[in-house]
Coordinates of C-alpha atoms in Angstrom, one line a residue:
M16 CA 127.1 105.6 103.7
A17 CA 128.0 102.6 105.9
G18 CA 126.0 100.1 103.4
P19 CA 122.5 99.3 103.3
R20 CA 122.8 96.7 106.3
T21 CA 123.8 99.4 108.1
L22 CA 121.5 102.3 107.3
I23 CA 118.5 100.4 105.8
F24 CA 116.4 101.0 108.8
A25 CA 118.3 104.0 110.1
L26 CA 115.9 106.4 108.5
L27 CA 113.0 104.4 108.6
T28 CA 112.7 104.1 112.2
L29 CA 111.7 107.8 113.5
A30 CA 108.7 108.2 115.6
F31 CA 105.5 107.3 113.7
L32 CA 102.2 108.8 113.5
L33 CA 100.2 110.7 116.1
P34 CA 96.5 111.4 116.2
A35 CA 95.7 114.7 115.4
V36 CA 93.3 117.3 116.8
A37 CA 94.6 120.0 114.7
D38 CA 92.5 120.9 111.4
E39 CA 91.5 117.5 110.1
A40 CA 92.2 117.8 106.2
D41 CA 95.6 119.3 107.0
V42 CA 96.4 116.3 109.2
E43 CA 94.8 114.0 107.1
T44 CA 97.0 115.1 103.9
L45 CA 100.0 114.9 105.9
H46 CA 99.4 111.3 107.2
R47 CA 98.7 110.0 103.4
R48 CA 102.0 112.2 102.3
V49 CA 103.7 110.1 105.4
M50 CA 102.1 106.8 104.0
D51 CA 103.1 107.2 100.1
A52 CA 106.5 108.2 101.2
E53 CA 107.0 105.4 103.5
M54 CA 105.9 103.0 101.0
K55 CA 108.2 104.4 98.3
A56 CA 111.0 104.0 101.1
T57 CA 110.0 100.7 101.6
E58 CA 110.4 99.6 98.1
L59 CA 113.5 101.2 97.3
T60 CA 115.1 99.6 100.5
T61 CA 114.1 96.3 99.2
R62 CA 115.3 96.7 95.9
L63 CA 118.6 98.4 97.1
E64 CA 119.3 95.3 99.5
T65 CA 118.8 92.8 96.6
L66 CA 121.5 95.1 94.5
Y67 CA 124.0 95.1 97.6
L68 CA 123.6 91.3 98.0
A69 CA 124.6 91.0 94.0
V70 CA 127.2 93.1 93.9
Q71 CA 128.6 91.1 97.2
A72 CA 128.4 88.2 95.2
D73 CA 130.5 89.9 92.3
F74 CA 133.2 90.9 94.8
E75 CA 133.4 87.1 95.9
L76 CA 133.8 86.1 92.6
F77 CA 137.1 88.0 91.9
R78 CA 138.3 87.0 95.6
N79 CA 137.7 83.3 94.5
K80 CA 141.0 81.4 92.9
P81 CA 139.1 79.8 89.8
W82 CA 137.9 83.3 89.0
R83 CA 139.2 83.0 85.4
R84 CA 137.2 80.2 84.7
L85 CA 134.0 81.5 86.4
A86 CA 134.5 84.6 84.4
A87 CA 135.4 83.3 81.3
P88 CA 132.9 85.3 79.2
L89 CA 134.4 88.7 80.7
V90 CA 137.7 87.2 79.9
A91 CA 136.6 86.5 76.3
A92 CA 135.0 90.2 75.5
T93 CA 138.2 91.7 77.1
E94 CA 140.3 89.9 74.7
R95 CA 138.1 90.7 71.5
R96 CA 138.5 94.3 72.2
M97 CA 142.0 94.9 73.5
D98 CA 143.1 96.8 70.5
G99 CA 140.3 99.2 70.6
L100 CA 140.6 99.9 74.0
R101 CA 144.4 101.1 73.6
T102 CA 143.1 103.3 70.9
D103 CA 139.9 104.5 71.9
P104 CA 139.0 103.6 75.8
E105 CA 136.2 105.8 75.9
K106 CA 133.8 104.7 73.0
E107 CA 135.3 100.5 73.3
G108 CA 135.1 100.9 77.3
K109 CA 131.6 101.6 76.9
A110 CA 131.1 98.9 74.6
L111 CA 132.6 96.7 76.6
G112 CA 130.6 97.6 79.4
D113 CA 127.8 96.7 77.3
E114 CA 129.1 93.2 76.6
F115 CA 130.0 92.4 79.9
A116 CA 126.4 93.4 81.5
A117 CA 125.0 91.1 78.4
A118 CA 127.2 88.3 79.3
D119 CA 125.1 88.2 82.7
V120 CA 128.1 86.7 84.8
V121 CA 128.1 89.9 87.1
T122 CA 125.6 92.6 88.1
E123 CA 125.2 95.8 85.4
A124 CA 126.9 98.0 88.3
S125 CA 130.0 95.9 88.4
A126 CA 130.3 95.4 84.7
R127 CA 130.5 98.9 83.8
R128 CA 133.0 99.7 86.5
L129 CA 135.1 97.0 85.6
A130 CA 134.6 97.6 82.0
A131 CA 135.8 101.3 82.7
A132 CA 138.6 100.3 84.7
A133 CA 139.8 98.0 81.9
A134 CA 140.0 100.6 79.6
A135 CA 141.4 103.0 81.9
R136 CA 144.5 100.8 82.1
A137 CA 144.2 99.8 78.6
A138 CA 145.2 103.6 77.7
E139 CA 148.1 103.5 80.2
L140 CA 150.1 100.9 78.4
E141 CA 152.7 102.3 76.5
R142 CA 153.8 101.4 73.2
G143 CA 154.9 98.2 73.0
E144 CA 153.7 96.9 76.5
S145 CA 151.5 94.3 76.4
M146 CA 148.8 92.8 79.1
S147 CA 146.7 89.6 78.9
A148 CA 143.0 89.9 78.7
A149 CA 142.8 88.1 82.2
D150 CA 145.3 90.2 83.4
L151 CA 143.5 93.2 82.5
L152 CA 140.5 91.9 84.1
K153 CA 142.1 91.1 87.3
H154 CA 143.9 94.7 87.0
A155 CA 140.0 96.1 86.8
A156 CA 138.9 93.9 89.7
G157 CA 141.3 95.5 92.0
V158 CA 140.3 98.8 91.2
V159 CA 136.5 98.0 91.7
F160 CA 136.9 95.7 94.7
P161 CA 140.1 97.7 96.3
K162 CA 139.3 96.4 99.8
E163 CA 139.7 93.7 102.1
T164 CA 135.8 93.7 103.1
F165 CA 133.1 94.3 100.7
P166 CA 131.1 96.9 103.2
D167 CA 134.5 98.7 102.5
C168 CA 134.2 98.1 98.6
W169 CA 130.8 99.5 98.5
D170 CA 131.9 102.7 100.4
A171 CA 134.4 103.2 98.2
R172 CA 133.0 102.4 94.6
F173 CA 129.4 102.0 94.9
T174 CA 127.5 104.8 96.6
D175 CA 127.0 106.9 93.6
L176 CA 124.8 104.3 92.1
P177 CA 121.4 106.1 90.8
L178 CA 119.6 103.7 93.1
V179 CA 121.8 104.7 95.8
T180 CA 120.7 108.2 95.2
E181 CA 117.0 107.5 95.1
W182 CA 117.0 105.8 98.2
K183 CA 118.6 108.7 99.7
E184 CA 116.2 111.1 98.3
A185 CA 113.0 109.1 99.3
N186 CA 114.1 108.6 103.0
E187 CA 114.6 112.4 103.1
V188 CA 111.5 113.0 101.9
L189 CA 109.8 110.3 104.2
A190 CA 111.7 112.2 107.1
K191 CA 110.5 115.6 106.1
A192 CA 106.9 114.3 105.8
K193 CA 106.9 112.7 109.1
A194 CA 108.3 115.7 110.7
A195 CA 105.6 118.1 109.1
H196 CA 102.9 115.7 110.6
A197 CA 104.6 115.6 114.1
A198 CA 104.5 119.5 113.8
A199 CA 100.8 119.7 112.8
T200 CA 99.9 117.1 115.7
K201 CA 99.2 118.8 118.8
E202 CA 98.0 115.8 121.0
S203 CA 99.9 112.2 121.3
A204 CA 98.4 109.2 121.4
V205 CA 101.1 108.3 124.1
E206 CA 99.4 108.6 127.6
P207 CA 102.2 108.9 130.1
N208 CA 100.2 106.8 132.5
A209 CA 98.5 104.4 130.1
P210 CA 98.2 100.7 130.3
A211 CA 101.2 98.8 129.1
G212 CA 101.0 97.9 125.1
M213 CA 98.5 100.2 124.8
V214 CA 97.3 103.7 123.0
L215 CA 95.1 106.6 123.7
V216 CA 92.3 107.2 121.2
P217 CA 91.1 110.6 122.3
E218 CA 87.6 111.8 122.6
G219 CA 85.8 113.2 119.7
R220 CA 83.7 113.0 116.7
Y221 CA 85.2 110.7 114.0
V222 CA 84.0 109.5 110.4
W223 CA 82.7 106.0 110.2
G224 CA 81.0 104.1 107.3
P225 CA 79.5 103.3 105.3
W226 CA 80.0 99.7 105.8
T227 CA 80.8 96.7 103.4
G228 CA 80.7 92.8 103.9
W229 CA 78.7 89.9 104.2
E230 CA 76.3 90.8 106.8
N231 CA 75.6 94.7 107.3
G232 CA 72.2 93.9 108.5
L233 CA 71.8 97.9 109.2
K234 CA 68.6 100.1 108.2
K235 CA 71.0 102.8 107.7
N236 CA 74.3 102.5 105.9
K237 CA 75.8 106.0 105.2
A238 CA 79.1 107.4 106.1
G239 CA 78.7 110.0 109.0
K240 CA 80.5 111.0 112.2
T241 CA 80.1 109.5 115.7
K242 CA 81.3 110.6 119.0
V243 CA 83.5 108.5 121.2
A244 CA 84.8 108.8 124.8
A245 CA 88.3 108.4 125.1
F246 CA 89.4 104.9 125.4
F247 CA 92.7 103.2 125.3
I248 CA 93.3 100.0 122.8
D249 CA 95.7 97.3 122.5
V250 CA 98.6 98.1 119.9
T251 CA 98.5 94.4 118.8
E252 CA 96.2 91.5 119.3
V253 CA 96.0 89.2 122.1
T254 CA 98.7 86.5 121.6
N255 CA 98.7 83.2 122.5
G256 CA 101.3 83.7 125.4
R257 CA 98.6 86.0 127.0
Y258 CA 95.9 83.9 126.5
R259 CA 97.6 80.7 127.8
K260 CA 97.9 82.9 131.4
F261 CA 94.2 83.3 131.0
L262 CA 93.8 79.5 130.6
E263 CA 96.2 78.3 133.3
A264 CA 94.3 80.5 135.7
A265 CA 90.9 79.4 135.0
P266 CA 89.4 76.6 137.1
K267 CA 90.0 72.9 135.2
K268 CA 86.2 72.5 134.9
Q269 CA 85.7 75.9 132.9
R270 CA 88.8 75.5 130.6
E271 CA 87.1 73.3 127.8
G272 CA 84.6 76.0 127.0
L273 CA 87.8 78.8 126.8
L274 CA 89.9 76.5 124.6
A275 CA 91.3 78.7 121.6
E276 CA 93.4 77.4 118.6
G277 CA 96.5 75.3 119.4
F278 CA 95.4 74.3 122.7
S279 CA 93.8 71.4 124.3
L280 CA 93.5 69.5 127.7
D281 CA 94.8 66.3 129.0
D282 CA 92.6 63.4 130.9
E283 CA 93.8 65.5 133.7
G284 CA 92.4 68.7 132.6
D285 CA 95.8 70.2 132.5
L286 CA 96.5 72.4 129.6
V287 CA 98.4 70.9 126.3
V288 CA 99.7 73.2 123.6
A289 CA 100.2 71.8 120.2
K290 CA 103.6 71.0 118.3
G291 CA 104.8 74.5 117.0
W292 CA 102.9 76.8 119.2
D293 CA 104.3 80.4 119.2
A294 CA 103.7 82.7 122.1
R295 CA 103.9 85.7 119.8
M296 CA 101.0 84.4 117.4
P297 CA 97.7 86.2 117.7
A298 CA 95.3 83.9 119.8
R299 CA 92.3 82.6 117.7
G300 CA 89.4 80.2 117.1
M301 CA 88.1 81.0 120.5
T302 CA 84.3 81.8 121.2
H303 CA 83.0 84.9 122.0
P304 CA 82.3 84.4 125.6
A305 CA 85.6 82.9 126.0
A306 CA 87.2 86.1 124.5
T307 CA 85.0 88.6 126.7
A308 CA 86.1 86.5 129.6
C309 CA 89.7 86.8 128.8
A310 CA 89.5 90.7 128.6
K311 CA 88.0 90.9 131.6
Y312 CA 90.9 88.5 133.2
L313 CA 93.1 91.3 131.7
G314 CA 91.4 94.0 133.4
K315 CA 89.6 95.7 130.1
R316 CA 87.0 94.9 127.8
L317 CA 86.3 93.9 124.0
P318 CA 86.2 97.1 121.9
T319 CA 82.9 98.3 120.6
E320 CA 82.5 98.2 116.9
A321 CA 82.8 102.0 116.7
E322 CA 85.9 102.1 118.7
W323 CA 87.7 99.4 117.0
E324 CA 87.0 101.3 113.3
I325 CA 87.9 104.7 114.7
A326 CA 91.0 103.2 116.0
A327 CA 91.6 101.7 112.7
R328 CA 90.8 104.7 110.5
G329 CA 91.8 107.5 112.5
D330 CA 90.9 111.2 112.0
G331 CA 90.0 111.0 108.2
A332 CA 88.2 108.7 105.6
R333 CA 90.7 106.4 104.6
V334 CA 90.0 103.1 103.1
Y335 CA 92.8 100.8 105.2
P336 CA 94.6 101.5 108.2
W337 CA 97.5 102.7 106.3
G338 CA 95.8 104.8 103.6
D339 CA 93.9 104.5 100.5
E340 CA 96.0 102.1 98.7
F341 CA 96.0 98.4 99.3
G342 CA 99.6 97.2 98.1
K343 CA 100.5 93.7 98.5
G344 CA 102.5 92.6 101.5
V345 CA 101.6 95.3 103.5
S346 CA 99.3 93.3 105.6
N347 CA 98.9 89.6 105.9
T348 CA 95.6 88.7 104.0
K349 CA 95.0 86.2 101.3
E350 CA 97.0 88.2 98.5
T351 CA 100.6 88.1 100.7
G352 CA 100.2 84.4 100.3
K353 CA 101.5 83.3 104.1
G354 CA 98.6 81.1 104.6
G355 CA 98.3 81.6 108.5
P356 CA 98.8 84.2 111.0
V357 CA 102.5 85.8 111.9
P358 CA 103.7 87.1 115.1
V359 CA 102.0 90.0 116.1
G360 CA 103.7 93.2 114.9
T361 CA 105.5 91.8 112.1
M362 CA 103.8 93.6 109.0
K363 CA 105.1 96.8 110.2
H364 CA 103.2 99.1 107.7
D365 CA 99.6 97.4 108.9
R366 CA 99.6 100.4 111.0
S367 CA 96.6 103.0 112.0
P368 CA 97.0 106.8 111.9
F369 CA 96.8 105.9 116.1
G370 CA 99.9 103.5 115.7
V371 CA 97.7 100.1 116.4
L372 CA 99.1 97.3 114.3
D373 CA 97.4 94.4 112.2
M374 CA 94.2 96.0 111.8
G375 CA 94.0 95.5 108.0
G376 CA 95.3 91.6 108.4
N377 CA 96.5 88.5 110.3
V378 CA 93.6 87.6 112.2
S379 CA 90.0 89.3 112.0
E380 CA 89.1 90.7 115.5
M381 CA 85.9 90.7 117.9
T382 CA 83.9 93.4 119.0
S383 CA 81.3 93.6 121.6
T384 CA 78.7 94.9 119.2
L385 CA 75.7 92.7 118.2
K386 CA 75.3 92.4 114.1
N387 CA 72.3 94.0 114.1
R388 CA 73.6 96.6 117.0
D389 CA 70.6 95.4 119.0
R390 CA 70.4 95.4 122.5
V391 CA 69.5 92.0 124.5
K392 CA 67.9 91.4 128.0
G393 CA 69.1 88.4 129.6
K394 CA 71.4 85.6 128.3
L395 CA 72.5 85.5 124.8
G396 CA 71.6 82.5 122.9
P397 CA 72.8 80.4 119.7
E398 CA 70.7 82.9 117.6
H399 CA 72.9 85.9 118.6
A400 CA 75.5 86.9 116.4
F401 CA 78.5 89.6 117.2
I402 CA 80.3 91.7 114.8
H403 CA 84.1 90.8 114.0
R404 CA 85.8 93.5 112.1
G405 CA 89.5 93.6 110.2
G406 CA 91.3 91.3 107.5
N407 CA 92.9 87.9 107.9
Y408 CA 95.4 85.5 106.2
D409 CA 92.5 83.9 104.6
E410 CA 90.4 86.6 103.3
D411 CA 91.1 89.1 100.5
E412 CA 92.0 92.6 100.5
E413 CA 88.4 93.6 100.6
S414 CA 88.5 92.4 104.3
A415 CA 91.4 95.0 105.0
R416 CA 89.3 97.6 104.6
V417 CA 88.5 99.5 107.6
S418 CA 84.5 99.6 106.7
H419 CA 84.6 95.7 106.4
R420 CA 82.0 93.8 108.9
F421 CA 81.7 90.2 109.7
P422 CA 78.9 88.3 111.9
I423 CA 80.5 85.7 114.2
M424 CA 77.9 83.5 116.4
A425 CA 78.2 84.3 120.0
V426 CA 77.8 81.2 121.6
R427 CA 79.0 78.5 119.8
K428 CA 81.0 79.3 116.7
R429 CA 84.7 79.3 116.9
E430 CA 86.4 80.8 113.5
P431 CA 90.2 79.8 113.1
A432 CA 90.9 83.3 111.5
V433 CA 89.4 85.3 114.3
G434 CA 90.9 86.4 117.2
F435 CA 90.5 89.7 119.4
R436 CA 92.4 93.0 121.1
C437 CA 91.1 94.5 124.3
A438 CA 90.3 98.2 124.8
L439 CA 89.6 100.2 128.0
S440 CA 87.9 103.0 128.3
K441 CA 90.0 106.0 130.0
R442 CA 87.5 107.0 132.7
D443 CA 87.7 103.6 133.7
W444 CA 91.7 103.4 133.8
K445 CA 91.1 106.7 136.1
R446 CA 89.3 105.3 138.5
K447 CA 92.3 102.7 139.0

């Protein structure tokens, strides 16, 4: 093992989920297994990284010149048990390990290894031979941390820890779950000639509903299936960087109505970006017509509500894009405590079965579907509202559900926590 810093991501960067046209129940079960295994592996990775850094601090302690002063409680405990360590090293060594751990000077893993090494050395002393407690502890530190660099010490002395074993086993389970899912999946979301940054959602009948949220506005609200034609959808939300190009391409006299959060105009009508502006952040706070215009500029369109939900839900009836359990920190919602958006794709586990990111959090996203799924003839007015979907940094976990609906005013309304991603019908892409 080359240490968690080297291997922590190696087993977690396998090819992720692909949409299935195989038996839905089987593929759904396999998908859930992958999500469960990935969450477990991620939890253990975090714990192992924390332990690794803590043991590294132990290593640095004993390479520090005044280590005797810093480790005084360990020296004192060794002094008290010197006689016992020589006569009953196994029993006294375990007791010394308990004292070392209770002293909270080093991690429990280091404490028990230091105590065992000290007991072994004490048992080797000849009759009449003496060694101070400090020297005995120094010898033990040399046994536990025998190498010049900490990664080498970790490899030599700490890869048998229960947490390391559990971490390895969890990643083996994850690898097998992903392999089983890949084997059961007969159609890939990767289209060889797909538009850059988009994935394919194949034609089919998909589960959607029932819906939750502030404004359902629907006469029928039952789970069912709906058929959609094949379409592409952006993997991430449209970023500030892409939106800036759209604004810069727009005539100056039209820019004011197209502005989004973080953008303004100077007296000459030239674009100004706010301090701290980040091109990787999701574009947000524009009107629905502005988002529609940007999508058109990019050669795409806004997704329908059905397309958005299917891209988030996948083949089955899961509650969130990644599965049925919420899990704090999986998506950028209020529970995460970030207080604002993060660069798109940051929350790697907020990922739908089709590989679409940030559908459970970060910013909510506009669709092209009216609130009541009405049809409007002529111009849209301020009384019309379009649905936006998906969780955001300012809403709680309920908003992360794939079934959650919000209304947004079609013409005048700007919401700082609402952005958009684009879609494109496969038949339209083929025409290009």
